[in-house]
Tab-separated table of C-alpha atoms in Angstrom:
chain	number	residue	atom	x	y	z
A	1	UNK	CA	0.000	0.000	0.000
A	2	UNK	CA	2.628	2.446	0.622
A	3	UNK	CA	4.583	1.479	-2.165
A	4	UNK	CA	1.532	2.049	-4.380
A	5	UNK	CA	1.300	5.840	-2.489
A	6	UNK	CA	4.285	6.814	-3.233
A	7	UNK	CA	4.568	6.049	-6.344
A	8	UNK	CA	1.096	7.552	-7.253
A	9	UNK	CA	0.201	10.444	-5.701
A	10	UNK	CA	1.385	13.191	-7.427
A	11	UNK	CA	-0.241	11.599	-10.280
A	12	UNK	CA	-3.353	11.584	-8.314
A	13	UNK	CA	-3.110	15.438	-7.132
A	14	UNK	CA	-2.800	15.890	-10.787
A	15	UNK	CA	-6.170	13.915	-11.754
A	16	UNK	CA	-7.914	15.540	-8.518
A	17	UNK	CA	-7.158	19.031	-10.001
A	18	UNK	CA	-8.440	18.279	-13.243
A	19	UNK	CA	-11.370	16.569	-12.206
A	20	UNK	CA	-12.824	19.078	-9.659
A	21	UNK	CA	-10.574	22.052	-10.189
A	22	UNK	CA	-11.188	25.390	-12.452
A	23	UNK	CA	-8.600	26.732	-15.268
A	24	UNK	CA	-5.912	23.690	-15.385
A	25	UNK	CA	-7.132	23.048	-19.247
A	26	UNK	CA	-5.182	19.452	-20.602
A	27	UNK	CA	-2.718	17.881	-18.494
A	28	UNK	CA	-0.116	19.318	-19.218
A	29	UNK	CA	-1.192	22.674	-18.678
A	30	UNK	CA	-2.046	21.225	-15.180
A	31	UNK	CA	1.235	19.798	-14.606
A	32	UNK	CA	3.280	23.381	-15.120
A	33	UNK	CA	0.573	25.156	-13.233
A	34	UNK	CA	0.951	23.028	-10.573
A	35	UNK	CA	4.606	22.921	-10.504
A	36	UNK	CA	4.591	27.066	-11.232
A	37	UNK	CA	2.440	27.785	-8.132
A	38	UNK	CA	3.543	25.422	-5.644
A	39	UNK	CA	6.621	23.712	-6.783
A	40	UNK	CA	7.100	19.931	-6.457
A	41	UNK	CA	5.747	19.938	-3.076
A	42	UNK	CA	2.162	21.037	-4.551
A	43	UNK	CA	2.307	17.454	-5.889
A	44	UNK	CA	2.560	15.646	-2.431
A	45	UNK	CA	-0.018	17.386	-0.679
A	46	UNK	CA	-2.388	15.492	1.129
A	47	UNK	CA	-0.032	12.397	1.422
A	48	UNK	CA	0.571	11.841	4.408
A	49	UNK	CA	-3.031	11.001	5.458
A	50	UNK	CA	-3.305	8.049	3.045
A	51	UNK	CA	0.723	6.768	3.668
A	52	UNK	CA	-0.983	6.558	7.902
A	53	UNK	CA	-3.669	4.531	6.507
A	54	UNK	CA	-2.661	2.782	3.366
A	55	UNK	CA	-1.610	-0.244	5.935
A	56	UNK	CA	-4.827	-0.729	7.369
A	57	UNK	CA	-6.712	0.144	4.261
A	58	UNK	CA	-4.840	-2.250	2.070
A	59	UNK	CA	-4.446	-5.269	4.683
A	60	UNK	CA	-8.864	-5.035	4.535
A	61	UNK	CA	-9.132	-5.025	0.768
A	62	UNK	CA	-6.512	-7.767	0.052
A	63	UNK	CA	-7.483	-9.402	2.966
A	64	UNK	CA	-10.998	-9.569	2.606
A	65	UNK	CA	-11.012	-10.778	-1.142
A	66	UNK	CA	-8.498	-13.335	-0.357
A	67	UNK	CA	-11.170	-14.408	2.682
A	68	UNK	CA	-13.773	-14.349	0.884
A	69	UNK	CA	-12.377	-16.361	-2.155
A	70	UNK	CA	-11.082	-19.004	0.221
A	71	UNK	CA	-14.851	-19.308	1.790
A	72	UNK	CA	-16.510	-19.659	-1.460
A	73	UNK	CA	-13.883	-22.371	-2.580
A	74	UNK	CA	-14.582	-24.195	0.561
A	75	UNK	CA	-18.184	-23.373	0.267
A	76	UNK	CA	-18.969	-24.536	-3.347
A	77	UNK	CA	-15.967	-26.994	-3.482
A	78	UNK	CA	-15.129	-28.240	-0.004
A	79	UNK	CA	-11.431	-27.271	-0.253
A	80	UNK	CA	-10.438	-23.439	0.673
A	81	UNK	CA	-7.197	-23.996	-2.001
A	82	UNK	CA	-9.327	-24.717	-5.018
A	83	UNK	CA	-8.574	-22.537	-7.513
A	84	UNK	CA	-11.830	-19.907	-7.406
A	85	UNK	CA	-14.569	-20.011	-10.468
A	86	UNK	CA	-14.646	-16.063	-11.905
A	87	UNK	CA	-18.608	-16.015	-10.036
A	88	UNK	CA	-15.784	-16.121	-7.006
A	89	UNK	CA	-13.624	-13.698	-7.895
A	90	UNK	CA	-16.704	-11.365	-8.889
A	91	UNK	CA	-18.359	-12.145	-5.799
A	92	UNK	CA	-15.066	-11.811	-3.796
A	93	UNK	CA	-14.072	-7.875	-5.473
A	94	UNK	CA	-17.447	-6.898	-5.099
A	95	UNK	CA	-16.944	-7.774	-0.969
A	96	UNK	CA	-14.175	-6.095	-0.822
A	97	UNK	CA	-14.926	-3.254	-2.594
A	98	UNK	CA	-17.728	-2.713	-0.501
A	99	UNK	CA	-15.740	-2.986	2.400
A	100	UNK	CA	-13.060	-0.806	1.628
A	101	UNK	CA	-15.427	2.071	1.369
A	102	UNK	CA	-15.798	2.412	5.287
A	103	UNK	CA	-12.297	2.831	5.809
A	104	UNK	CA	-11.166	4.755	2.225
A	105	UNK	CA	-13.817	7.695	2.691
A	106	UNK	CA	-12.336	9.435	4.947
A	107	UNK	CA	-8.942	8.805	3.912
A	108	UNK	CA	-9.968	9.892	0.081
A	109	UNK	CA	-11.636	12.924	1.571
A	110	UNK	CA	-9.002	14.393	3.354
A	111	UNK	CA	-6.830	13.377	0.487
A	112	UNK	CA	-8.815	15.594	-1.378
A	113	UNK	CA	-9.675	18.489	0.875
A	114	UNK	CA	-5.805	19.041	0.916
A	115	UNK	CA	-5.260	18.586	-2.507
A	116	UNK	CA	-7.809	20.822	-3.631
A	117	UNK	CA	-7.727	23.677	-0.687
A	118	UNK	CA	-5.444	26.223	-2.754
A	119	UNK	CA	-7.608	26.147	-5.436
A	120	UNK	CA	-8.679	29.871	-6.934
A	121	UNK	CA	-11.842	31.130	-5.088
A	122	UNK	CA	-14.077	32.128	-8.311
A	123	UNK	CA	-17.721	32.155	-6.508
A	124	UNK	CA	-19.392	35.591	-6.089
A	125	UNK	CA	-20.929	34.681	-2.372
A	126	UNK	CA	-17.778	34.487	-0.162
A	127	UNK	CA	-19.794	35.354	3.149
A	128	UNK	CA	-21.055	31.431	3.685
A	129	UNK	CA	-17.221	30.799	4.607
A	130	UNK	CA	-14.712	32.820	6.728
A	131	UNK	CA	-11.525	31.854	4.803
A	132	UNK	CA	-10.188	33.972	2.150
A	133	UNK	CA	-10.376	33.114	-1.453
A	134	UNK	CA	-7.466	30.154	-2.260
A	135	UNK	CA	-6.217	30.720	1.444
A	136	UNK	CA	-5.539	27.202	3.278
A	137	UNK	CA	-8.554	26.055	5.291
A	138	UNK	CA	-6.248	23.079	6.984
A	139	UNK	CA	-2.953	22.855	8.699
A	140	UNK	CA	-2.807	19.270	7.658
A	141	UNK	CA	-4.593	16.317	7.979
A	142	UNK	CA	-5.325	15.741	11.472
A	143	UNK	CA	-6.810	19.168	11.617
A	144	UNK	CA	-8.602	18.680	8.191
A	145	UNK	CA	-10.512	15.684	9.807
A	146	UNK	CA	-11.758	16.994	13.335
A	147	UNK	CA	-12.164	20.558	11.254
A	148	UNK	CA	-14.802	18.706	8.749
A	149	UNK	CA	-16.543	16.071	11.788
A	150	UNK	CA	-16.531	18.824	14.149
A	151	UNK	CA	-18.043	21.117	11.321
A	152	UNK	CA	-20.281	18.582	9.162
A	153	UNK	CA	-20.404	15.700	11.914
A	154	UNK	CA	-20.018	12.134	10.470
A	155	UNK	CA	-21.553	12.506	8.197
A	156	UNK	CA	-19.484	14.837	6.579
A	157	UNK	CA	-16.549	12.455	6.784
A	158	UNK	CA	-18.504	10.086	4.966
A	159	UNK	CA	-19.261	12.611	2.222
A	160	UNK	CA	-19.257	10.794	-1.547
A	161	UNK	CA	-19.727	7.706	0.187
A	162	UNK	CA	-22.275	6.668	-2.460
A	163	UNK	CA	-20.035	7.506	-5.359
A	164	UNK	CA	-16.997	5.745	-3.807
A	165	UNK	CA	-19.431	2.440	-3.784
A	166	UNK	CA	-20.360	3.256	-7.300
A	167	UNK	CA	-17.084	3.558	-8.416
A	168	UNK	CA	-14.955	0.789	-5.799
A	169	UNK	CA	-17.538	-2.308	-6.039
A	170	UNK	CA	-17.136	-2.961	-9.940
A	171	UNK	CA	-13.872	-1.051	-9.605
A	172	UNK	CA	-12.134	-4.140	-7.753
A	173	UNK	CA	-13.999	-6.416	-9.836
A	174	UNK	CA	-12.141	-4.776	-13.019
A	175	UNK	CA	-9.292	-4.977	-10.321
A	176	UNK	CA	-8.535	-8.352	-9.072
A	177	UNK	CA	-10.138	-10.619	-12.242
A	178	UNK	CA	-7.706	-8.812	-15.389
A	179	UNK	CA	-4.709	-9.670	-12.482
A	180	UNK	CA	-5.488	-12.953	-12.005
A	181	UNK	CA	-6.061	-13.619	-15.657
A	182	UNK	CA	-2.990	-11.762	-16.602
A	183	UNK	CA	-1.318	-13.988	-14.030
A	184	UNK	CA	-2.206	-16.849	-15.010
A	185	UNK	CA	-1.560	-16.222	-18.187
A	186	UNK	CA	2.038	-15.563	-18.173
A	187	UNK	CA	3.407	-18.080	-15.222
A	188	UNK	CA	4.864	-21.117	-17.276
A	189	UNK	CA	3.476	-24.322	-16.787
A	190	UNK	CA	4.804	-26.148	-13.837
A	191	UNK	CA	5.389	-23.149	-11.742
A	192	UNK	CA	3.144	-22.658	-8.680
A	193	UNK	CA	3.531	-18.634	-9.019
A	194	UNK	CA	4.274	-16.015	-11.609
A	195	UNK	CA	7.440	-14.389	-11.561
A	196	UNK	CA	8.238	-10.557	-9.570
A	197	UNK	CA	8.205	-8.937	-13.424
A	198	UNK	CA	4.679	-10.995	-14.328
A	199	UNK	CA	2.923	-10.122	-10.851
A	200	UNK	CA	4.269	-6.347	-11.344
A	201	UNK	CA	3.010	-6.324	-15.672
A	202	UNK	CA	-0.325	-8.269	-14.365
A	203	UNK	CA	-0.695	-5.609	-11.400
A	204	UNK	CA	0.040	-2.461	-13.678
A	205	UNK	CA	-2.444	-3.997	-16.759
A	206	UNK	CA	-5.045	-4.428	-14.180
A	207	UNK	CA	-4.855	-1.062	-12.986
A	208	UNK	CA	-4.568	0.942	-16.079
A	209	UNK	CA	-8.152	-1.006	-17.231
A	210	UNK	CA	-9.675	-0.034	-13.703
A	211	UNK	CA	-8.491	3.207	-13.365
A	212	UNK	CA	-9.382	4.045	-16.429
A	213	UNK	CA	-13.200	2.246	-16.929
A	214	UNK	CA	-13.811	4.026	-13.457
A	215	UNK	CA	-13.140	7.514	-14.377
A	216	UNK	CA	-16.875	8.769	-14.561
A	217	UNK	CA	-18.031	7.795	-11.091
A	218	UNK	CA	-14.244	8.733	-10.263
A	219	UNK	CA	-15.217	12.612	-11.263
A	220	UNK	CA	-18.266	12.283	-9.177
A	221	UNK	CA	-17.088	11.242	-6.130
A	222	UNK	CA	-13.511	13.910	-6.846
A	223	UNK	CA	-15.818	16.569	-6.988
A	224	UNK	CA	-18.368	15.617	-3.870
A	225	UNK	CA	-15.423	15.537	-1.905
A	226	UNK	CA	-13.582	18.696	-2.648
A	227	UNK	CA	-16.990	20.407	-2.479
A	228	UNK	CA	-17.155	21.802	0.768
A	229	UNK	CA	-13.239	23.590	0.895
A	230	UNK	CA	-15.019	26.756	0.474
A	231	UNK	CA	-18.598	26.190	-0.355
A	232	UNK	CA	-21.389	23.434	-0.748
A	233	UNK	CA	-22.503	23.228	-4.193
A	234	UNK	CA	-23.502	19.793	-4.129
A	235	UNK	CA	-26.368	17.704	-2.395
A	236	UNK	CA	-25.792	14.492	-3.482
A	237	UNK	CA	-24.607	12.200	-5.901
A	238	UNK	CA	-27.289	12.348	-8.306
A	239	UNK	CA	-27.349	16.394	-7.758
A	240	UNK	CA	-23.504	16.490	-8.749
A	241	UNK	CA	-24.018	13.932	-11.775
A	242	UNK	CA	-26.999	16.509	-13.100
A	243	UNK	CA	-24.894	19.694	-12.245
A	244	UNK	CA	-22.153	18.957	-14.285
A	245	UNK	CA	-23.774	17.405	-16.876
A	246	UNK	CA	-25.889	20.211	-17.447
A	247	UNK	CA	-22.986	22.539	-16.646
A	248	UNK	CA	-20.297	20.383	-18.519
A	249	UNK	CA	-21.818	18.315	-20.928
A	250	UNK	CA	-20.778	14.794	-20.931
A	251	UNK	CA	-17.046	15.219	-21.590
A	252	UNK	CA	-17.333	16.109	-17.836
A	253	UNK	CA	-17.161	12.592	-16.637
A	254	UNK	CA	-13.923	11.908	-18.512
A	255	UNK	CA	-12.032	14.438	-17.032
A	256	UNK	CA	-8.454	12.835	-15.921
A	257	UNK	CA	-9.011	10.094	-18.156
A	258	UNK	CA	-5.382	9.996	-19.527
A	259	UNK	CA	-3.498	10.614	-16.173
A	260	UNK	CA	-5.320	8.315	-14.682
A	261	UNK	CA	-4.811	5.255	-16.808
A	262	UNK	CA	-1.480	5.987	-17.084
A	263	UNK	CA	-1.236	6.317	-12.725
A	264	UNK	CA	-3.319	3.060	-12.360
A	265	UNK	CA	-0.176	1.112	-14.372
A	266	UNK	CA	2.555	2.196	-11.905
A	267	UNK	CA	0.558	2.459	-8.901
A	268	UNK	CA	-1.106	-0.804	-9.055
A	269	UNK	CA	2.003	-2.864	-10.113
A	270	UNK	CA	3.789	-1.785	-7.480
A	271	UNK	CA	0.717	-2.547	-4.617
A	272	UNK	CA	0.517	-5.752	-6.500
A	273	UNK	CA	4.289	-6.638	-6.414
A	274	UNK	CA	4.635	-5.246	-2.317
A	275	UNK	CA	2.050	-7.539	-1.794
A	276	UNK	CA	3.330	-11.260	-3.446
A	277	UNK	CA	6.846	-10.358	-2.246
A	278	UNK	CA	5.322	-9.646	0.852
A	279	UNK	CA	3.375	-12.703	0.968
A	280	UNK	CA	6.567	-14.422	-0.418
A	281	UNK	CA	8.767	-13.488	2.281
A	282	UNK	CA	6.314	-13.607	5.384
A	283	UNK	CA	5.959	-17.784	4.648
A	284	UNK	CA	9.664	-18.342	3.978
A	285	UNK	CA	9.779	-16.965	7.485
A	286	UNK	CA	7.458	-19.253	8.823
A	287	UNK	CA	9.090	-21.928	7.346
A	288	UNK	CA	12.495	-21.485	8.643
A	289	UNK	CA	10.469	-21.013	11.755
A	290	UNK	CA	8.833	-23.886	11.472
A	291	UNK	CA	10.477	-26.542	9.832
């Protein structure tokens, strides 16, 4: 998980920008403004949040979908190490998407608050917020999460909780399934696991073609949660769906598209690869431990 942070995030700030920001244009043009205004730092903020979390968050998702694979086997085959039907692998990445939701709202919304808080203040009513136009409205994260619960309560934390399910259940199904084929497909035969470089070409593959069929819902739930820095112009997920539609036209909801696809390769190879070396070296430890 923190592998996969750190080498996505200032990928992601870039996509966040584009998807609910004003006057970054292509991505390029977002990339030099960003860098122009804030420097290389500007594409870090709002790390830190996810990097404390990214542990937890990607222990439940992995964790859960392996679980839940390994119960279904057992269930429908009577052995927990058959290999899983793809009914078990949809059933098991629709689990833990819906899982993950509870734990990556709050980290995605501060993410986002953070990312988005120096953004230009263009509305004519200033007086519903005390903060000056593009002036930070967090220290950091910690105060960015009591600000918004103490503020909006919890359910404010939980803001674009709707569009995060949306976009996370058939998200991880377009997640897990292309890795596993991928996998499968280029281990040799006779080897019980693919090689570091398959697991981390499976694992990038897997999250280009997520990343990027998820963009839409992705916009949505971008622009519920940055909503709210300065002003509320949102009520909902259907509201913000109709707003920028109308407001947008459709092109809206492929904002980011490009950036990304192109962060889902690197970011998901390397949370694929942490993981199976992980996995790798945690049993040769128990083996030497237990011979």
């Amino acid at each position: 998980g923190i592998a996969s942070v750190v080498v996505g995030h200032p990928l992601d700030t870039v996509k966040t920008r584009l998807q609910a920001g004003q006057g970054y244009g292509n991505t390029l043009k977002c990339f030099l403004t960003v860098y122009r205004n804030e420097s290389v730092t500007g594409f870090f903020k709002g790390m830190s949040f996810p990097m404390a979390t990214t542990g937890l968050y990607s222990s439940v998702v992995f964790g859960v979908f392996s679980s839940t694979q390994r119960f279904l086997s057992q269930l429908r085959h009577g052995d927990a190490a058959a290999a899983p039907s793809l009914a078990d692998m949809t059933v098991a990445s629709s689990v833990a998407g819906f899982i993950s939701v509870a734990i990556g709202t709050p980290v995605d919304l501060v993410k986002i608050r953070l990312q988005m808080q120096t953004q230009p203040y263009s509305k004519a009513n200033v007086k519903l917020k005390p903060t000056a136009p593009g002036s930070p409205v967090y220290r950091g994260p910690i105060h960015c999460f009591w600000t918004i619960l103490q503020k909006e309560g919890v359910a404010g934390i939980y803001r674009g909780t709707v569009a995060m399910l949306l976009r996370d259940v058939p998200g991880y199904c377009v997640y897990f399934i292309p890795y596993a084929v991928f996998c499968d497909w280029a281990t040799p035969e006779g080897c019980i696991s693919p090689s570091p470089f398959s697991v981390w070409l499976a694992g990038g593959v897997a999250g280009a073609i997520s990343w990027g069929l998820c963009t839409p819902m992705d916009v949505v739930k971008s622009r519920l949660q940055a909503d709210g820095v300065y002003l509320n112009q949102y009520k909902g997920t259907l509201d913000c769906i109709l707003q920028s539609y109308q407001n947008e036209g459709l092109k809206v909801f492929f904002r980011g598209l490009t950036v990304n696809t192109v962060r889902g390769f690197p970011s998901s190879a390397a949370m694929f690869l942490g993981y199976e070396l992980s996995l790798k070296a945690m049993k040769r430890g128990q083996n030497e431990t237990n011979p």
